[in-house]
Amino acid sequence: DAKTTQPTSMDCAEGRAANLPCNHSTISGNEYVYWYRQIHSQGPQYIIHGLKNNETNEMASLIITEDRKSSTLILPHATLRDTAVYYCIVRVRVRAGGTSYGKLTFGQGTILTVHP
Amino acid sequence: EPEVTQTPSHQVTQMGQEVILRCVPISNHLYFYWYRQILGQKVEFLVSFYNNEISEKSEIFDDQFSVERPDGSNFTLKIRSTKLEDSAMYFCASTPWNLRQGVREQYFGPGTRLTVT
């Protein structure tokens, strides 16, 4: 799976949008971009994923550049509860009968601190 | 909303003892995983399990570790003879599968904190 690079930490004011960047310049065509977060040693929580199109769900938006070498996770209105470590993970598309079974390789992530 | 559950939340054991960590994955999921996180370090993959057998494992998952799905609902991780360095949070995860996307996002349990003394 491709390697990702994220800033070590970021700050955001409550109510403002948090934009978390991720670089994955070696991504290949069959790899998805996944975002997870971990709030204070709880289990990682799935946020969103995408292949090449921008995606939005109730938690966040994912913007993937046209060349797919980087992406940005957007939390539109950050709250104090969004303070967490955010992980950008690139993972190969897994098909039944394939040789990969979907393991996630976590890096250090970005520590996002939302302050009042 | 269905969720992955894990028991116990905290397990304290003496070095050399066997421990079994239990997980109940989400009921219609097909792929199951164990990860661990040593305090202050990254989340690390241990093993994946599909169709009642191990499909992939990491270097960490040596002969001291085993997994089992004994009754179609529980998914267990056993450590035969615990070492001090096995102290960590252990997370179970499960994931659904669909024809279009293949293996999808993983849903994690709250974790079991294992302390080996």
mmCIF file of C-alpha atoms in Angstrom:
data_model
loop_
_atom_site.group_PDB
_atom_site.id
_atom_site.type_symbol
_atom_site.label_atom_id
_atom_site.label_comp_id
_atom_site.label_asym_id
_atom_site.label_seq_id
_atom_site.Cartn_x
_atom_site.Cartn_y
_atom_site.Cartn_z
ATOM 1 C CA ASP A 1 0.000 0.000 0.000
ATOM 2 C CA ALA A 2 1.175 3.534 -0.768
ATOM 3 C CA LYS A 3 2.792 5.638 1.937
ATOM 4 C CA THR A 4 1.094 8.789 3.192
ATOM 5 C CA THR A 5 2.450 11.995 4.698
ATOM 6 C CA GLN A 6 0.455 14.135 7.104
ATOM 7 C CA PRO A 7 1.314 17.114 9.285
ATOM 8 C CA THR A 8 2.043 16.138 12.851
ATOM 9 C CA SER A 9 -0.488 18.515 14.376
ATOM 10 C CA MET A 10 -3.039 21.178 13.532
ATOM 11 C CA ASP A 11 -5.276 23.551 15.422
ATOM 12 C CA CYS A 12 -8.749 24.686 14.580
ATOM 13 C CA ALA A 13 -11.241 27.049 16.215
ATOM 14 C CA GLU A 14 -14.580 25.609 17.199
ATOM 15 C CA GLY A 15 -17.211 26.214 14.547
ATOM 16 C CA ARG A 16 -14.665 26.732 11.791
ATOM 17 C CA ALA A 17 -13.814 24.269 9.056
ATOM 18 C CA ALA A 18 -10.899 21.953 9.714
ATOM 19 C CA ASN A 19 -8.928 21.078 6.589
ATOM 20 C CA LEU A 20 -6.549 18.173 7.052
ATOM 21 C CA PRO A 21 -4.127 17.514 4.195
ATOM 22 C CA CYS A 22 -2.575 14.231 3.169
ATOM 23 C CA ASN A 23 0.063 13.519 0.583
ATOM 24 C CA HIS A 24 0.052 10.150 -1.160
ATOM 25 C CA SER A 25 2.166 10.797 -4.229
ATOM 26 C CA THR A 26 2.878 7.106 -4.908
ATOM 27 C CA ILE A 27 -0.764 6.037 -4.945
ATOM 28 C CA SER A 28 -1.695 3.604 -7.675
ATOM 29 C CA GLY A 29 -4.881 3.325 -9.672
ATOM 30 C CA ASN A 30 -6.471 0.578 -7.591
ATOM 31 C CA GLU A 31 -5.881 2.214 -4.203
ATOM 32 C CA TYR A 32 -8.504 3.996 -2.170
ATOM 33 C CA VAL A 33 -7.903 6.863 0.237
ATOM 34 C CA TYR A 34 -9.404 6.193 3.661
ATOM 35 C CA TRP A 35 -9.697 8.511 6.633
ATOM 36 C CA TYR A 36 -10.076 7.306 10.190
ATOM 37 C CA ARG A 37 -9.788 9.082 13.502
ATOM 38 C CA GLN A 38 -8.968 7.989 17.016
ATOM 39 C CA ILE A 39 -10.282 9.867 19.995
ATOM 40 C CA HIS A 40 -8.083 9.409 23.051
ATOM 41 C CA SER A 41 -7.201 5.692 22.798
ATOM 42 C CA GLN A 42 -10.678 4.641 21.719
ATOM 43 C CA GLY A 43 -10.973 2.346 18.733
ATOM 44 C CA PRO A 44 -10.298 4.026 15.391
ATOM 45 C CA GLN A 45 -13.439 5.367 13.793
ATOM 46 C CA TYR A 46 -14.099 5.285 10.069
ATOM 47 C CA ILE A 47 -14.822 8.721 8.575
ATOM 48 C CA ILE A 48 -14.866 8.540 4.797
ATOM 49 C CA HIS A 49 -13.125 7.044 1.789
ATOM 50 C CA GLY A 50 -12.787 7.714 -1.920
ATOM 51 C CA LEU A 51 -11.124 6.553 -5.096
ATOM 52 C CA LYS A 52 -10.950 9.584 -7.371
ATOM 53 C CA ASN A 53 -14.148 11.564 -6.983
ATOM 54 C CA ASN A 54 -14.842 13.928 -4.127
ATOM 55 C CA GLU A 55 -17.007 12.380 -1.462
ATOM 56 C CA THR A 56 -19.250 13.747 1.248
ATOM 57 C CA ASN A 57 -21.090 12.121 4.110
ATOM 58 C CA GLU A 58 -22.643 13.254 7.358
ATOM 59 C CA MET A 59 -19.266 13.529 9.043
ATOM 60 C CA ALA A 60 -16.951 15.075 6.490
ATOM 61 C CA SER A 61 -15.972 15.795 2.918
ATOM 62 C CA LEU A 62 -13.034 14.310 1.061
ATOM 63 C CA ILE A 63 -11.392 16.255 -1.731
ATOM 64 C CA ILE A 64 -8.986 14.260 -3.910
ATOM 65 C CA THR A 65 -6.806 16.108 -6.419
ATOM 66 C CA GLU A 66 -7.150 15.230 -10.058
ATOM 67 C CA ASP A 67 -3.782 13.471 -10.131
ATOM 68 C CA ARG A 68 -4.770 11.626 -6.915
ATOM 69 C CA LYS A 69 -1.447 12.458 -5.295
ATOM 70 C CA SER A 70 -2.999 14.312 -2.394
ATOM 71 C CA SER A 71 -6.275 14.740 -0.595
ATOM 72 C CA THR A 72 -7.919 16.921 2.032
ATOM 73 C CA LEU A 73 -10.362 15.888 4.703
ATOM 74 C CA ILE A 74 -12.766 18.674 5.580
ATOM 75 C CA LEU A 75 -14.741 18.823 8.813
ATOM 76 C CA PRO A 76 -17.107 21.651 7.933
ATOM 77 C CA HIS A 77 -17.941 22.878 11.446
ATOM 78 C CA ALA A 78 -15.437 21.508 13.911
ATOM 79 C CA THR A 79 -16.519 20.927 17.498
ATOM 80 C CA LEU A 80 -14.507 20.182 20.622
ATOM 81 C CA ARG A 81 -15.471 16.523 20.210
ATOM 82 C CA ASP A 82 -13.587 16.426 16.922
ATOM 83 C CA THR A 83 -10.285 16.695 18.785
ATOM 84 C CA ALA A 84 -8.546 13.467 17.809
ATOM 85 C CA VAL A 85 -5.751 11.885 15.812
ATOM 86 C CA TYR A 86 -6.724 11.726 12.141
ATOM 87 C CA TYR A 87 -5.241 9.041 9.938
ATOM 88 C CA CYS A 88 -5.041 9.127 6.168
ATOM 89 C CA ILE A 89 -4.553 5.584 4.861
ATOM 90 C CA VAL A 90 -4.174 4.352 1.323
ATOM 91 C CA ARG A 91 -5.405 0.846 0.827
ATOM 92 C CA VAL A 92 -5.629 -1.354 -2.209
ATOM 93 C CA ARG A 93 -9.058 -2.247 -3.499
ATOM 94 C CA VAL A 94 -9.793 -5.700 -2.173
ATOM 95 C CA ARG A 95 -11.687 -8.257 -4.196
ATOM 96 C CA ALA A 96 -12.869 -11.622 -3.039
ATOM 97 C CA GLY A 97 -10.284 -14.219 -3.952
ATOM 98 C CA GLY A 98 -7.538 -11.646 -4.094
ATOM 99 C CA THR A 99 -4.296 -11.727 -2.168
ATOM 100 C CA SER A 100 -5.025 -8.745 0.065
ATOM 101 C CA TYR A 101 -7.612 -8.863 2.794
ATOM 102 C CA GLY A 102 -7.957 -5.242 3.644
ATOM 103 C CA LYS A 103 -5.481 -4.667 6.447
ATOM 104 C CA LEU A 104 -4.980 -1.044 7.375
ATOM 105 C CA THR A 105 -1.493 0.376 7.863
ATOM 106 C CA PHE A 106 -1.648 3.270 10.279
ATOM 107 C CA GLY A 107 0.922 6.027 10.397
ATOM 108 C CA GLN A 108 1.305 8.627 13.118
ATOM 109 C CA GLY A 109 -1.572 10.716 11.804
ATOM 110 C CA THR A 110 -2.389 14.365 12.475
ATOM 111 C CA ILE A 111 -3.293 15.461 15.967
ATOM 112 C CA LEU A 112 -6.165 17.885 15.488
ATOM 113 C CA THR A 113 -6.940 20.112 18.433
ATOM 114 C CA VAL A 114 -10.176 22.057 18.304
ATOM 115 C CA HIS A 115 -10.169 24.958 20.735
ATOM 116 C CA PRO A 116 -13.016 27.168 21.938
ATOM 117 C CA GLU B 1 -26.604 1.222 15.022
ATOM 118 C CA PRO B 2 -24.740 -2.092 15.179
ATOM 119 C CA GLU B 3 -21.251 -1.963 16.640
ATOM 120 C CA VAL B 4 -18.300 -4.172 17.423
ATOM 121 C CA THR B 5 -18.058 -5.088 21.078
ATOM 122 C CA GLN B 6 -15.047 -6.340 23.024
ATOM 123 C CA THR B 7 -14.627 -7.928 26.426
ATOM 124 C CA PRO B 8 -13.106 -7.412 28.862
ATOM 125 C CA SER B 9 -12.365 -3.705 28.695
ATOM 126 C CA HIS B 10 -9.286 -4.211 30.861
ATOM 127 C CA GLN B 11 -7.363 -7.420 31.557
ATOM 128 C CA VAL B 12 -4.491 -7.692 33.979
ATOM 129 C CA THR B 13 -2.406 -10.845 33.852
ATOM 130 C CA GLN B 14 0.928 -12.138 35.024
ATOM 131 C CA MET B 15 3.766 -12.844 32.660
ATOM 132 C CA GLY B 16 3.580 -16.358 31.257
ATOM 133 C CA GLN B 17 -0.179 -16.670 31.662
ATOM 134 C CA GLU B 18 -2.606 -17.295 28.835
ATOM 135 C CA VAL B 19 -5.201 -14.671 27.967
ATOM 136 C CA ILE B 20 -8.188 -14.714 25.666
ATOM 137 C CA LEU B 21 -9.583 -11.480 24.349
ATOM 138 C CA ARG B 22 -13.102 -11.608 23.004
ATOM 139 C CA CYS B 23 -14.853 -9.705 20.277
ATOM 140 C CA VAL B 24 -18.329 -9.796 18.799
ATOM 141 C CA PRO B 25 -18.135 -8.399 15.253
ATOM 142 C CA ILE B 26 -21.081 -6.826 13.466
ATOM 143 C CA SER B 27 -23.363 -9.671 12.456
ATOM 144 C CA ASN B 28 -23.357 -9.496 8.650
ATOM 145 C CA HIS B 29 -19.659 -8.739 8.288
ATOM 146 C CA LEU B 30 -17.365 -11.220 6.621
ATOM 147 C CA TYR B 31 -13.812 -10.089 7.385
ATOM 148 C CA PHE B 32 -12.376 -9.798 10.866
ATOM 149 C CA TYR B 33 -9.172 -8.270 12.188
ATOM 150 C CA TRP B 34 -7.080 -7.754 15.290
ATOM 151 C CA TYR B 35 -4.843 -4.751 15.798
ATOM 152 C CA ARG B 36 -2.837 -3.611 18.766
ATOM 153 C CA GLN B 37 -1.569 -0.270 19.991
ATOM 154 C CA ILE B 38 1.234 -0.034 22.499
ATOM 155 C CA LEU B 39 0.873 3.092 24.619
ATOM 156 C CA GLY B 40 2.023 6.138 22.690
ATOM 157 C CA GLN B 41 2.669 4.198 19.493
ATOM 158 C CA LYS B 42 0.921 3.516 16.214
ATOM 159 C CA VAL B 43 -1.958 1.138 15.691
ATOM 160 C CA GLU B 44 -0.426 -2.076 14.294
ATOM 161 C CA PHE B 45 -2.092 -4.807 12.265
ATOM 162 C CA LEU B 46 -1.897 -8.295 13.735
ATOM 163 C CA VAL B 47 -4.105 -10.614 11.720
ATOM 164 C CA SER B 48 -7.041 -10.837 9.364
ATOM 165 C CA PHE B 49 -9.544 -13.701 9.279
ATOM 166 C CA TYR B 50 -11.940 -14.717 6.545
ATOM 167 C CA ASN B 51 -13.947 -17.828 5.826
ATOM 168 C CA ASN B 52 -12.824 -19.408 9.099
ATOM 169 C CA GLU B 53 -9.149 -19.143 8.470
ATOM 170 C CA ILE B 54 -6.303 -16.684 8.810
ATOM 171 C CA SER B 55 -5.923 -14.768 5.578
ATOM 172 C CA GLU B 56 -3.021 -12.510 6.480
ATOM 173 C CA LYS B 57 -0.810 -11.951 9.501
ATOM 174 C CA SER B 58 1.980 -9.637 10.503
ATOM 175 C CA GLU B 59 5.400 -10.427 11.911
ATOM 176 C CA ILE B 60 4.054 -9.615 15.356
ATOM 177 C CA PHE B 61 1.569 -12.478 15.122
ATOM 178 C CA ASP B 62 3.924 -15.316 16.044
ATOM 179 C CA ASP B 63 3.250 -18.783 17.435
ATOM 180 C CA GLN B 64 2.164 -17.322 20.756
ATOM 181 C CA PHE B 65 -0.917 -15.826 19.122
ATOM 182 C CA SER B 66 -3.964 -17.582 17.746
ATOM 183 C CA VAL B 67 -7.418 -16.560 16.608
ATOM 184 C CA GLU B 68 -10.675 -18.421 16.480
ATOM 185 C CA ARG B 69 -14.292 -17.915 15.604
ATOM 186 C CA PRO B 70 -15.735 -20.678 17.757
ATOM 187 C CA ASP B 71 -19.466 -20.195 17.367
ATOM 188 C CA GLY B 72 -20.191 -17.945 14.392
ATOM 189 C CA SER B 73 -20.518 -14.807 16.470
ATOM 190 C CA ASN B 74 -17.507 -14.480 18.748
ATOM 191 C CA PHE B 75 -14.013 -13.813 17.446
ATOM 192 C CA THR B 76 -11.197 -14.420 19.900
ATOM 193 C CA LEU B 77 -7.518 -13.624 20.180
ATOM 194 C CA LYS B 78 -5.472 -15.892 22.416
ATOM 195 C CA ILE B 79 -1.995 -15.190 23.674
ATOM 196 C CA ARG B 80 -0.549 -18.412 25.054
ATOM 197 C CA SER B 81 2.224 -17.147 27.262
ATOM 198 C CA THR B 82 2.102 -13.423 27.779
ATOM 199 C CA LYS B 83 5.191 -11.255 27.887
ATOM 200 C CA LEU B 84 5.631 -7.794 29.334
ATOM 201 C CA GLU B 85 5.841 -6.371 25.822
ATOM 202 C CA ASP B 86 2.360 -7.695 25.027
ATOM 203 C CA SER B 87 0.932 -4.929 27.187
ATOM 204 C CA ALA B 88 -1.156 -2.839 24.802
ATOM 205 C CA MET B 89 -4.653 -1.949 23.654
ATOM 206 C CA TYR B 90 -6.041 -4.663 21.418
ATOM 207 C CA PHE B 91 -8.663 -3.670 18.896
ATOM 208 C CA CYS B 92 -10.960 -5.966 17.007
ATOM 209 C CA ALA B 93 -12.462 -4.823 13.704
ATOM 210 C CA SER B 94 -14.868 -6.181 11.148
ATOM 211 C CA THR B 95 -15.867 -5.168 7.684
ATOM 212 C CA PRO B 96 -18.623 -5.920 5.196
ATOM 213 C CA TRP B 97 -18.097 -6.796 1.583
ATOM 214 C CA ASN B 98 -20.024 -5.916 -1.507
ATOM 215 C CA LEU B 99 -19.710 -6.859 -5.134
ATOM 216 C CA ARG B 100 -18.857 -3.384 -6.392
ATOM 217 C CA GLN B 101 -16.371 -2.164 -3.837
ATOM 218 C CA GLY B 102 -15.003 -5.409 -2.494
ATOM 219 C CA VAL B 103 -13.831 -5.231 1.102
ATOM 220 C CA ARG B 104 -15.106 -2.019 2.593
ATOM 221 C CA GLU B 105 -14.407 0.173 5.609
ATOM 222 C CA GLN B 106 -13.514 -1.391 8.929
ATOM 223 C CA TYR B 107 -15.472 -0.883 12.090
ATOM 224 C CA PHE B 108 -13.449 -1.050 15.269
ATOM 225 C CA GLY B 109 -14.392 -2.092 18.754
ATOM 226 C CA PRO B 110 -13.563 -0.037 21.839
ATOM 227 C CA GLY B 111 -10.537 -2.177 22.638
ATOM 228 C CA THR B 112 -9.241 -4.297 25.480
ATOM 229 C CA ARG B 113 -6.415 -2.884 27.528
ATOM 230 C CA LEU B 114 -4.057 -5.739 28.358
ATOM 231 C CA THR B 115 -1.608 -5.177 31.180
ATOM 232 C CA VAL B 116 1.039 -7.839 31.733
ATOM 233 C CA THR B 117 2.846 -7.644 35.069
#
